[in-house]
Coordinates of C-alpha atoms and ligand atoms in Angstrom, one line a residue:
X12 CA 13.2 -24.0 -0.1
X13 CA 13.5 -25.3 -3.5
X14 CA 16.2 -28.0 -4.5
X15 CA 17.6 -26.2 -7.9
X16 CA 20.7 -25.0 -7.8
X17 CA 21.2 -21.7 -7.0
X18 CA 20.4 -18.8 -9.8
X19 CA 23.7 -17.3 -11.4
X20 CA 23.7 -13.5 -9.8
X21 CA 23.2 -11.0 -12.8
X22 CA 21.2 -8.3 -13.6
X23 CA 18.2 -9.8 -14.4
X24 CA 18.3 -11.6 -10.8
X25 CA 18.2 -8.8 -8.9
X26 CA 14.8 -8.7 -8.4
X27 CA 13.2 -5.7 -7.8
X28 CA 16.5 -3.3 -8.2
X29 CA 16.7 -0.6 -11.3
X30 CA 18.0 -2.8 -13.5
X31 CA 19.6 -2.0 -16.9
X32 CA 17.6 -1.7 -20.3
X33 CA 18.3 -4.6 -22.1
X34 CA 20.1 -3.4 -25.0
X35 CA 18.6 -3.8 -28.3
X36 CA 21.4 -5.8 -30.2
X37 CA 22.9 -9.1 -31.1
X38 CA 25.4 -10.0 -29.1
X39 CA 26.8 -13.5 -29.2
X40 CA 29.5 -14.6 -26.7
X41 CA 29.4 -18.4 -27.3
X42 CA 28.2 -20.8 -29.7
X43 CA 24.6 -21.3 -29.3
X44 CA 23.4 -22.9 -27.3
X45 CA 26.6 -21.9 -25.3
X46 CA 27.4 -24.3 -22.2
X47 CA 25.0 -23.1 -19.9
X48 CA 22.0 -23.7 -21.8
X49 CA 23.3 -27.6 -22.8
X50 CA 24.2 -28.4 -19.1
X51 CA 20.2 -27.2 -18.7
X52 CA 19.2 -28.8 -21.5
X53 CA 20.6 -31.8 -19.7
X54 CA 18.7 -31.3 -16.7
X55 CA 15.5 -30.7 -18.6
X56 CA 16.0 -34.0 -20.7
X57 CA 15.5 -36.0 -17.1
X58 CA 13.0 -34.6 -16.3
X59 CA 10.6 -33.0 -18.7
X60 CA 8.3 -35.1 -21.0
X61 CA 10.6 -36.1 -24.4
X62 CA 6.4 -34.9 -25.8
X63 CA 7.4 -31.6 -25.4
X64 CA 9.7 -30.3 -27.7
X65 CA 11.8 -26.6 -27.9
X66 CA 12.5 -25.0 -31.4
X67 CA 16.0 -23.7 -30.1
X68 CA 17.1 -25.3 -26.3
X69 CA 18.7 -21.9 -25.2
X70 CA 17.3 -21.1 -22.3
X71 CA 16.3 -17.6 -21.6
X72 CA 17.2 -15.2 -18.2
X73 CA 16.0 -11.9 -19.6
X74 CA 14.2 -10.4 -22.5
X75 CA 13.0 -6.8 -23.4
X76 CA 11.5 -5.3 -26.3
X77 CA 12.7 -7.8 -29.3
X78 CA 15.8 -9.4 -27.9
X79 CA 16.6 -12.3 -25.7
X80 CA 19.4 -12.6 -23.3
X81 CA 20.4 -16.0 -22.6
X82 CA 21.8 -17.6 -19.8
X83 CA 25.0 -17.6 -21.2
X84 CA 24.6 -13.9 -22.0
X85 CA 24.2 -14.0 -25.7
X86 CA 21.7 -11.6 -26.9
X87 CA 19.4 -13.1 -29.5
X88 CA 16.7 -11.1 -32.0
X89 CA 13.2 -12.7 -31.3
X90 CA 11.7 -13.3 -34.9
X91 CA 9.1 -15.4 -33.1
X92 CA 8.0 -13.1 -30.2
X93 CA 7.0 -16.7 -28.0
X94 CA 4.4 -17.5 -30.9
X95 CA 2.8 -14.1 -32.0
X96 CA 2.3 -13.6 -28.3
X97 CA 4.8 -10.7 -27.2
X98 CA 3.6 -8.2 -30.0
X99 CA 3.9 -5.2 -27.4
X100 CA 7.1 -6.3 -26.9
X101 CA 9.0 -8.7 -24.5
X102 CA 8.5 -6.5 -20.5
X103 CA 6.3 -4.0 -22.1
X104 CA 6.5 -1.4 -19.5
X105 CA 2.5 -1.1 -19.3
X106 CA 2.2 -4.6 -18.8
X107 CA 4.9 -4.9 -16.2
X108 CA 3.4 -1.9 -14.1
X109 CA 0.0 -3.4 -14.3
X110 CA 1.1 -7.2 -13.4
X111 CA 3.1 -6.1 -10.4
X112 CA 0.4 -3.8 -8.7
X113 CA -2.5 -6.2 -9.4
X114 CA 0.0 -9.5 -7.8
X115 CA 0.1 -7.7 -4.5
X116 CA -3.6 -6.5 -5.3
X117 CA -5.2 -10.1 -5.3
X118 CA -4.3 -13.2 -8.0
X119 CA -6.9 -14.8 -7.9
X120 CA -10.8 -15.3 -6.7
X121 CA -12.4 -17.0 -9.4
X122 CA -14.4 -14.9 -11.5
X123 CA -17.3 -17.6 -11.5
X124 CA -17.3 -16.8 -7.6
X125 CA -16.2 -13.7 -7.1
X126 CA -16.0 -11.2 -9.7
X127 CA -13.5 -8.3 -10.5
X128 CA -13.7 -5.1 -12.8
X129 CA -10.4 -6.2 -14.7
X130 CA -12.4 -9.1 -16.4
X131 CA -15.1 -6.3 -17.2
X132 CA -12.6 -3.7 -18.4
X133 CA -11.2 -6.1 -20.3
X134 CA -14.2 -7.3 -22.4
X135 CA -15.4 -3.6 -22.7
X136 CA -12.1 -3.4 -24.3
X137 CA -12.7 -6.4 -26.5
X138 CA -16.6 -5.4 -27.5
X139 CA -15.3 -1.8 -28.7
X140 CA -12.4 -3.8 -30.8
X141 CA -14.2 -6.4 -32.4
X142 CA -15.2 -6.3 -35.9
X143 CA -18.7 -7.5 -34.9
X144 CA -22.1 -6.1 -36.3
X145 CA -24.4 -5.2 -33.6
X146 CA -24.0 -5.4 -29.6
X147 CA -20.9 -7.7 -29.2
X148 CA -20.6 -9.5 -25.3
X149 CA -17.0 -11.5 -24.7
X150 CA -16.4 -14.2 -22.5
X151 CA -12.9 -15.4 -21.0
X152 CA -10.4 -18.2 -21.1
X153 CA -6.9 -19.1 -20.8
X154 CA -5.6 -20.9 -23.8
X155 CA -6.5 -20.5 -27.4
X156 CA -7.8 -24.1 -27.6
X157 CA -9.8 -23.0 -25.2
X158 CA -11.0 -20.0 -26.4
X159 CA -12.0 -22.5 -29.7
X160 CA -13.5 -25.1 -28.1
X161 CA -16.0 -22.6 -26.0
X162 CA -16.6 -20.8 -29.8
X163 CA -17.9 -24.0 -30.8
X164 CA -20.0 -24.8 -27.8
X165 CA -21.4 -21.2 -28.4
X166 CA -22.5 -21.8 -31.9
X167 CA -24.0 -25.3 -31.0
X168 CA -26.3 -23.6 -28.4
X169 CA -27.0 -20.6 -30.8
X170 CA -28.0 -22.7 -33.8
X171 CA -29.2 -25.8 -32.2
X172 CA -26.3 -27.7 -34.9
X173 CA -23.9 -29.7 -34.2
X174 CA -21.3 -30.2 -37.6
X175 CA -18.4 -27.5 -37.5
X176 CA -16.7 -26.4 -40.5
X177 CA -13.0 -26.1 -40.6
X178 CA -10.3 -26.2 -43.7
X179 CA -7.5 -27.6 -44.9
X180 CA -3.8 -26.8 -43.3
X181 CA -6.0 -25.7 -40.5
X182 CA -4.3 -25.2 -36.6
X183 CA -6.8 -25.1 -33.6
X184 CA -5.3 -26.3 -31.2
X185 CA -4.1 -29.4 -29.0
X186 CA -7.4 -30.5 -27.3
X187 CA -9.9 -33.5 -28.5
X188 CA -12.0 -30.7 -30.1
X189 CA -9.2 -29.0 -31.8
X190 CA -7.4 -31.5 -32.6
X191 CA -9.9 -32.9 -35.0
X192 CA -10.5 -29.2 -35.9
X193 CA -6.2 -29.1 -36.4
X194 CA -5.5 -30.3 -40.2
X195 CA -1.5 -32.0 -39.6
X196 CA -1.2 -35.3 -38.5
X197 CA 2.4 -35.1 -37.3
X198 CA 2.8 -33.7 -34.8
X199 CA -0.3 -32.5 -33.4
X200 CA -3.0 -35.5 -33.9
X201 CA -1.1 -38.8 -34.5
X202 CA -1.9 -41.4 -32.4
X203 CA -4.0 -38.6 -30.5
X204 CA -7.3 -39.9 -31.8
X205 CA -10.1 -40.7 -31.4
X206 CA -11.0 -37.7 -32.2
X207 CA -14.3 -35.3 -31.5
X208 CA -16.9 -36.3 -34.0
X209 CA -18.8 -33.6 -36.6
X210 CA -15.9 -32.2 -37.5
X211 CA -16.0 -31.6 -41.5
X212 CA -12.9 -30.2 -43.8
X213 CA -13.1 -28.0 -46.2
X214 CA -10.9 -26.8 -49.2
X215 CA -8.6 -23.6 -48.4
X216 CA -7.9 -21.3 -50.8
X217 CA -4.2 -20.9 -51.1
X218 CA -3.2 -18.8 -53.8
X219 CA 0.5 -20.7 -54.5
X220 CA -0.7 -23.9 -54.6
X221 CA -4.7 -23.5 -56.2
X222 CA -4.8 -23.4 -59.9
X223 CA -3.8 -20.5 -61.6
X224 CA -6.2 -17.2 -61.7
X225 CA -8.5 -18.7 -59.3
X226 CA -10.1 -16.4 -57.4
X227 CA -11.5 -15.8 -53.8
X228 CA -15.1 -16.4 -55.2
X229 CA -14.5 -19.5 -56.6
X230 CA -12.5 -20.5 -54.5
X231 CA -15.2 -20.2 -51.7
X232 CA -17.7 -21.9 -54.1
X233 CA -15.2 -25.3 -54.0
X234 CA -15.3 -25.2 -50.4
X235 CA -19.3 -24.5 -50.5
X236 CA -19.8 -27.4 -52.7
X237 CA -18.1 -29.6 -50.6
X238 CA -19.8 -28.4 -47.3
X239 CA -23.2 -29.1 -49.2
X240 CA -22.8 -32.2 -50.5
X241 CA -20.8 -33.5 -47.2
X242 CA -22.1 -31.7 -44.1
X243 CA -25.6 -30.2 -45.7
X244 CA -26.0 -26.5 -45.5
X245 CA -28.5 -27.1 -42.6
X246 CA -26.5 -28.8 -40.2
X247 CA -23.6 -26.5 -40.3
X248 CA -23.6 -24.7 -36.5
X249 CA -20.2 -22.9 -37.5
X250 CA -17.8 -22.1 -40.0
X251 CA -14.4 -21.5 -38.4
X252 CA -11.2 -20.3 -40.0
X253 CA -8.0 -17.9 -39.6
X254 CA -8.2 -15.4 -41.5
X255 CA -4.2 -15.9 -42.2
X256 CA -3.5 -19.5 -41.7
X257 CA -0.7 -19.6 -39.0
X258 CA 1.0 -22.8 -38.0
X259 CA -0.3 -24.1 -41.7
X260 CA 1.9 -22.4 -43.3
X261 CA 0.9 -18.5 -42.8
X262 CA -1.7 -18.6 -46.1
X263 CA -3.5 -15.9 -47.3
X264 CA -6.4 -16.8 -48.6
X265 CA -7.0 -15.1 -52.2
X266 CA -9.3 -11.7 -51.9
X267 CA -12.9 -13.0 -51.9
X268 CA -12.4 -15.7 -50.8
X269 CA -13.2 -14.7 -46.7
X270 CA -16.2 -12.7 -48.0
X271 CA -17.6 -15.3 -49.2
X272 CA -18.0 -18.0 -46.5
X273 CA -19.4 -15.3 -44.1
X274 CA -21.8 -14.5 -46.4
X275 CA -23.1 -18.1 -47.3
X276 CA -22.7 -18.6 -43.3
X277 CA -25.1 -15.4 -43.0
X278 CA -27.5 -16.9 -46.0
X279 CA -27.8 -20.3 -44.1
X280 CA -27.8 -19.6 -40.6
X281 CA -24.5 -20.9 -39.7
X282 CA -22.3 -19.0 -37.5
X283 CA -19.2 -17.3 -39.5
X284 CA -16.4 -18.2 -36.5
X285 CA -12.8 -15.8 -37.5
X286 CA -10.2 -18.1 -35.3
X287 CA -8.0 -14.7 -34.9
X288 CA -5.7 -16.4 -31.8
X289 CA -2.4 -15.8 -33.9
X290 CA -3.8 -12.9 -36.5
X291 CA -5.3 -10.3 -33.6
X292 CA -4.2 -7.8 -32.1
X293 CA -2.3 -5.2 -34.6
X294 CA -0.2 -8.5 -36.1
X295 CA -1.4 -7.7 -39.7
X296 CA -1.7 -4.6 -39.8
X297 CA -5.5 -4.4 -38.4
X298 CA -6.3 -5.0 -34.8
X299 CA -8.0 -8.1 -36.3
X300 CA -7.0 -9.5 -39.9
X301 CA -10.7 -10.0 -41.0
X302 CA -11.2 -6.3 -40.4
X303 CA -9.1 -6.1 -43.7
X304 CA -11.9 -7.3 -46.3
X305 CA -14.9 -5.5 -44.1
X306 CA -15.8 -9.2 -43.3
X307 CA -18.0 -9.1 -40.1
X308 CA -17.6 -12.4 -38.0
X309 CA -20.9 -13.6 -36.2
X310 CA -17.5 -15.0 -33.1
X311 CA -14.2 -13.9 -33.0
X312 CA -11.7 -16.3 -31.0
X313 CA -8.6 -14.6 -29.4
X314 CA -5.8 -15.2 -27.2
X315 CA -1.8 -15.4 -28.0
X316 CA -1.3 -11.2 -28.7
X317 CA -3.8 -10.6 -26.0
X318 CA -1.6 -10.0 -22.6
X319 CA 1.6 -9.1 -23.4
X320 CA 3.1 -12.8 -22.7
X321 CA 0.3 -13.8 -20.2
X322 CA -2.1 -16.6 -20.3
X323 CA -5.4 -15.5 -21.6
X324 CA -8.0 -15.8 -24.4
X325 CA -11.6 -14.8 -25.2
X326 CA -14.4 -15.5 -27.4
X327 CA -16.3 -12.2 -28.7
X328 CA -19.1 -12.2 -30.7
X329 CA -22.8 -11.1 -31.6
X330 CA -24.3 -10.3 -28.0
X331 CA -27.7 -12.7 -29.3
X332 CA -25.0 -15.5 -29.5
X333 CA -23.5 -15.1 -27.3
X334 CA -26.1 -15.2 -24.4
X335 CA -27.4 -18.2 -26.2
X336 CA -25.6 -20.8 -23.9
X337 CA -27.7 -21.3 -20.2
X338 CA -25.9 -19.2 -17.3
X339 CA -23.0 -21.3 -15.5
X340 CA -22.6 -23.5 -19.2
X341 CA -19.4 -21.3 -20.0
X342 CA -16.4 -20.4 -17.4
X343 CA -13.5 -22.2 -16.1
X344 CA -11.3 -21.9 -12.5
X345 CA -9.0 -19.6 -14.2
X346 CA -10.4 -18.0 -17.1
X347 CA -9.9 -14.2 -16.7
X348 CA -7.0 -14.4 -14.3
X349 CA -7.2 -10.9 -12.5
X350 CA -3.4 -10.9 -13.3
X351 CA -3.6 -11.9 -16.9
X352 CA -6.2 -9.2 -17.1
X353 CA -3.9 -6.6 -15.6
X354 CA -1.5 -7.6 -18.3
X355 CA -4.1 -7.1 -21.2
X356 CA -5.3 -3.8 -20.4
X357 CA -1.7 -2.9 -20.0
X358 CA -0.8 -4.2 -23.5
X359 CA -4.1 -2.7 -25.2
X360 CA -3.1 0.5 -24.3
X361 CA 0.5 0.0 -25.8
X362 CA -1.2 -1.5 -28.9
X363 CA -3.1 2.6 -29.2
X364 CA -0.7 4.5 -27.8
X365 CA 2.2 2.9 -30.0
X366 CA 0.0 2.7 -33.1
X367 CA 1.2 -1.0 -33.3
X368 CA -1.1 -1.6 -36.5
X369 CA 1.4 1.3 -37.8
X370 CA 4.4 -0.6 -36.7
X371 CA 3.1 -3.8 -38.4
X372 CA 2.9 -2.4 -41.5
X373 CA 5.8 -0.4 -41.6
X374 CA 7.7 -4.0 -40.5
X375 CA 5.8 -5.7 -43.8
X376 CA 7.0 -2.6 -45.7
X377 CA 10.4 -3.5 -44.6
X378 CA 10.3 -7.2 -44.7
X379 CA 8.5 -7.7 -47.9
X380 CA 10.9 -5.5 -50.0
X381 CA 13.9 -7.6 -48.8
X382 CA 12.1 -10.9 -48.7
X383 CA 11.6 -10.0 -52.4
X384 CA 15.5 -9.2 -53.8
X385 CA 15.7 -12.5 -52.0
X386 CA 13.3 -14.2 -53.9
X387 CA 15.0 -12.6 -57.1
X388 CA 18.4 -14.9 -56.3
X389 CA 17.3 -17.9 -55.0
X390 CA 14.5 -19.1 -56.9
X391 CA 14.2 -21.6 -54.2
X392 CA 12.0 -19.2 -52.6
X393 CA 8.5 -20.5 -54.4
X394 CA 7.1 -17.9 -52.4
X395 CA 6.7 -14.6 -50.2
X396 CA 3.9 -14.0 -48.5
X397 CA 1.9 -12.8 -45.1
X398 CA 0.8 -9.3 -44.3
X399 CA 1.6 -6.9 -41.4
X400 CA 4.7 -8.5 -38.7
X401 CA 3.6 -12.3 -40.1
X402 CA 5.1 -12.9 -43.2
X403 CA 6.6 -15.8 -44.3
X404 CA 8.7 -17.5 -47.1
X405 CA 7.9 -20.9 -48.8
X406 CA 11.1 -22.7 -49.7
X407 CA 10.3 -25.3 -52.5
X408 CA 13.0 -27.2 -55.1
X409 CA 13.7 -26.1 -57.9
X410 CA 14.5 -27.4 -61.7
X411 CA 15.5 -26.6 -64.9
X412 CA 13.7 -23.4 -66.6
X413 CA 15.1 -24.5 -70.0
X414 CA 17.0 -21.0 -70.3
X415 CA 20.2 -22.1 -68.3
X416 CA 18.6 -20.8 -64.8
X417 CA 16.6 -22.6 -62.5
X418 CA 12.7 -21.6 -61.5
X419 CA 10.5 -22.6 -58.6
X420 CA 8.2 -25.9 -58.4
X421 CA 5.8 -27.0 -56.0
X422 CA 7.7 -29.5 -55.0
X423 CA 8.1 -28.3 -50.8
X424 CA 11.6 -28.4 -49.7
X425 CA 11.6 -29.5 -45.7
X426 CA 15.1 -29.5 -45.6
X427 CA 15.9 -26.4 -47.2
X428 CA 13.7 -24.4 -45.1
X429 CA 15.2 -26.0 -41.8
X430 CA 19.0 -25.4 -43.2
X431 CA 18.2 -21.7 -43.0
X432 CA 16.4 -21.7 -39.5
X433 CA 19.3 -23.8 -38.2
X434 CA 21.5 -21.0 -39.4
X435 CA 20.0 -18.1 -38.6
X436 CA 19.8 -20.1 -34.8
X437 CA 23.2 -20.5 -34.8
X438 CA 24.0 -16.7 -35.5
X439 CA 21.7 -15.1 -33.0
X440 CA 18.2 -15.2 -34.8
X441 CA 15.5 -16.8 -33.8
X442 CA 13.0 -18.2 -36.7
X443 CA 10.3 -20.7 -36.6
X444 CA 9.3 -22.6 -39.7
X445 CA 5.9 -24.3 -39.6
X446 CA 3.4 -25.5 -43.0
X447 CA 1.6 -28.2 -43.9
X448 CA 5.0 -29.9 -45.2
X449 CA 7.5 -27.9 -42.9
X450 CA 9.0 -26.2 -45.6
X451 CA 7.3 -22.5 -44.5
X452 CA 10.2 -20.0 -42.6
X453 CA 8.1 -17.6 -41.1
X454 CA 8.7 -14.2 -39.1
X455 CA 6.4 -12.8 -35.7
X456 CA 8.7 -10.3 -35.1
X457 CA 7.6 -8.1 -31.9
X458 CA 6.1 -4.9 -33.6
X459 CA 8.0 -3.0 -31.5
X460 CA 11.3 -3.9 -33.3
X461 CA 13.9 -1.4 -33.7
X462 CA 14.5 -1.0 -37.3
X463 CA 18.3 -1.6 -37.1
X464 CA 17.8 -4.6 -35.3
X465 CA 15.4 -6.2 -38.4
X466 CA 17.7 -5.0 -40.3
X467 CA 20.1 -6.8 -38.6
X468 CA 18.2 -9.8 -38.3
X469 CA 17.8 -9.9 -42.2
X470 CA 21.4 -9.5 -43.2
X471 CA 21.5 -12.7 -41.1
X472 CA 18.7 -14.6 -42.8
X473 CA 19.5 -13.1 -46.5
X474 CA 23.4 -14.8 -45.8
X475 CA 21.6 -17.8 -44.6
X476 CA 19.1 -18.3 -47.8
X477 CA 22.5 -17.5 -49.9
X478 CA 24.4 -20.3 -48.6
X479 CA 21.2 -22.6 -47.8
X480 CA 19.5 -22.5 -51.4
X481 CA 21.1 -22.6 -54.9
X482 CA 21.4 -20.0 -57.4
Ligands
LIG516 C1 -2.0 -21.1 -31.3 C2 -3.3 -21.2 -31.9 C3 -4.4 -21.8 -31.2 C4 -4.2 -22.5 -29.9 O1 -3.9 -21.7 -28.9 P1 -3.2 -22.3 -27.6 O2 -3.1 -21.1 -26.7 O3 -1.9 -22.8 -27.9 O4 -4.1 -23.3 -27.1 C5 -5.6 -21.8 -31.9 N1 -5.8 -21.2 -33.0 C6 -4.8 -20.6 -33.7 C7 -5.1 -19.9 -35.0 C8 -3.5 -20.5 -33.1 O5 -2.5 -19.9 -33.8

């Protein structure tokens, strides 16, 4: 017996019944949050670590393809799909089948003591996906971090190194080791530290804010020169970047600039590490973004977009690296949960058989076009950018353009971009906002998304960027 109070009846409470398809529209029937969700908010401020924050405190009973019900029943459009995790889709049929047979199957033996074929099918999966020259071998965790931190260990053993590479408005993750590897202070590292040592940053190339012109090339170069002079082109185990920068602000590096590293990585016998956690699987448009410059990653790190809204993440990379570490030096009690498993190979064949890489780009197509007229009005918006379902808007100030209009600066504008999320939240749309200086809106749509519901869901955020930004 548990203490809670007893679960409202409804649909989604049923358990086990035919229940209802959740229907794909925005429905509000209180404010949001509505009363139920602030009398659980209340209940969760008791009792749950003040550390852990919530974008949006409505709390969810039910979700399906790219809306959420709440437990006050309003229907909400998911622009964030949990973090680029649901990309098949909140209760992906194919995943839901999968994770209900293989609970009553088994949940759990330990793959380190007993092993199962859905951690095998899983990384046959992941060595036929992989943009990786050569035999590929995977490996399997639970957590992105994770999946990092065991990338790392990897290239230490492979290269007999120890300095990693990272880059500026870079996000690893919320361990020691990714922490120091994460680039923002508040709020993932402050008063975190100390941190792991031989840990080196890097210039990024970010196209908005680097000079003019500059291209991939040289922008690479100014990130090479610094990794020689600092770090020394000898010590350097790995080189690790996203290939799209996600919770830094969803930056695209400038073309170039990805070929590059991996090739001065390949020149001096450092591992080229793609951190694909919040980029794989279909998001932009590829199964994995770095497949879109032919750049061939020695690792590839993976997790979020993986299982269909289950914990899991893997490291996949050059077989000769990969058996580089001593048997029993990688593993974990959990990694490549049987269940979580299930759920991948369930969510790997919705990302085929729904051509999801199709989906993305048909939801950049969409997006980008709209994003644009935007941009046109509100000068505001210093920038539009992203590719595939993870695109994102950089809201800056603005100032005089000496021909009675207004034009862009650099100058980011924090509030600006959280005056728009908070009204997009308020009218049934979930956005998330992330950057270097807060000031990015971005949008992780599901790829599944109905095309009248982002349509919907961008008549909301075009009102909201008309009344948030000036003219
Ligand atoms: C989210 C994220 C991580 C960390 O993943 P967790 O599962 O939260 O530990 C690492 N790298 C990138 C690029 C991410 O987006």
């Amino acid at each position: 017996m548990t203490t809670t109070a007893p679960r409202p009846q409804t649909a989604a409470s049923a358990g086990g019944a035919a229940r209802e398809p959740l229907e794909q529209v925005r429905r509000l029937v209180t404010e949001v949050p509505g009363p139920r969700s602030r009398a659980l908010q209340e209940r969760r401020l008791a009792v749950v670590s003040k550390g852990v924050g919530s974008t949006l405190p409505v709390f969810v009973e039910r979700a399906e393809g790219a809306v959420l019900r709440d437990v006050d029943g309003n229907q909400l459009i998911d622009l964030g799909a949990g973090i680029a995790v649901v990309n098949v889709g909140h209760a992906q049929p194919r995943v839901v089948e999968r994770v209900q047979e293989q609970v009553a199957d088994f949940t759990h033996t330990c793959f380190m003591v007993t092993p199962y074929e859905e951690y095998v099918a899983v990384c046959e999966a992941l060595v036929r996906l992989a943009p990786v020259d050569g035999p590929a071998k995977a490996a399997l965790f639970n957590t992105g971090s994770e999946a990092v931190e065991n990338a790392v260990k990897i290239a230490r053993h492979a290269t007999g190194r120890d300095a990693v590479v990272v880059f500026d408005h870079a996000y690893h993750g919320r361990t020691n080791l990714t922490m120091a590897m994460t680039a923002k202070a508040m709020p993932y590292k402050s008063g975190f530290g100390p941190f792991a040592g031989e840990v080196y940053r890097a210039p990024m190339s970010y196209p908005f804010r680097d000079p003019q012109g500059m291209t991939g090339e040289q922008a690479a170069q100014r990130a090479v020169r610094v990794i020689e002079a600092q770090v020394g082109a000898d010590q350097v185990a790995c080189v690790v970047i996203e290939p799209v920068q996600g919770e830094g602000g969803f930056i695209e590096p400038a073309p170039g600039f990805l070929p590059a590293l991996a090739a001065w990585c390949r020149e001096n016998g450092a591992l080229f590490v793609a951190d694909e956690v919040q980029t794989g699987f279909a998001r932009t448009g590829d199964v994995f973004a770095c497949e879109r410059e032919g750049v061939r990653p020695d690792l590839v790190t993976l997790a979020k977009g993986v299982a269909g809204g289950l914990p899991l993440a893997g490291v996949v990379g050059r077989a000769d690296a990969m058996d580089a570490v001593h048997s029993g030096g990688l593993g974990g009690t959990y990694g490549g949960n049987p269940v979580a498993c299930a759920a991948a190979l369930g969510a790997l064949e919705a990302m085929a058989d729904l051509d999801l890489t199709g989906a993305a780009r048909a939801v950049e197509e969409r997006m980008t076009a709209r994003l644009r007229a935007l941009q046109a009005q509100r000068p505001g918006i210093g920038d539009v950018r992203g590719r595939g379902a993870m695109l994102a808007v950089e809201v800056v100030t603005t100032e005089d353009d000496g021909e009675g209009g207004r034009r862009a600066t650099l100058e980011p504008d924090a509030a600006g971009a959280a005056a728009i999320s908070a009204a997009c939240h308020a009218a049934g749309v979930v956005t998330l906002t992330c950057g270097t200086f807060g000031n990015v809106l971005r949008f992780l749509p599901p790829l599944t998304i109905e095309q009248a519901l982002l349509d919907d869901a961008l008549d909301v955020l075009e009102a909201a960027v008309l009344s948030a930004l000036a003219g």
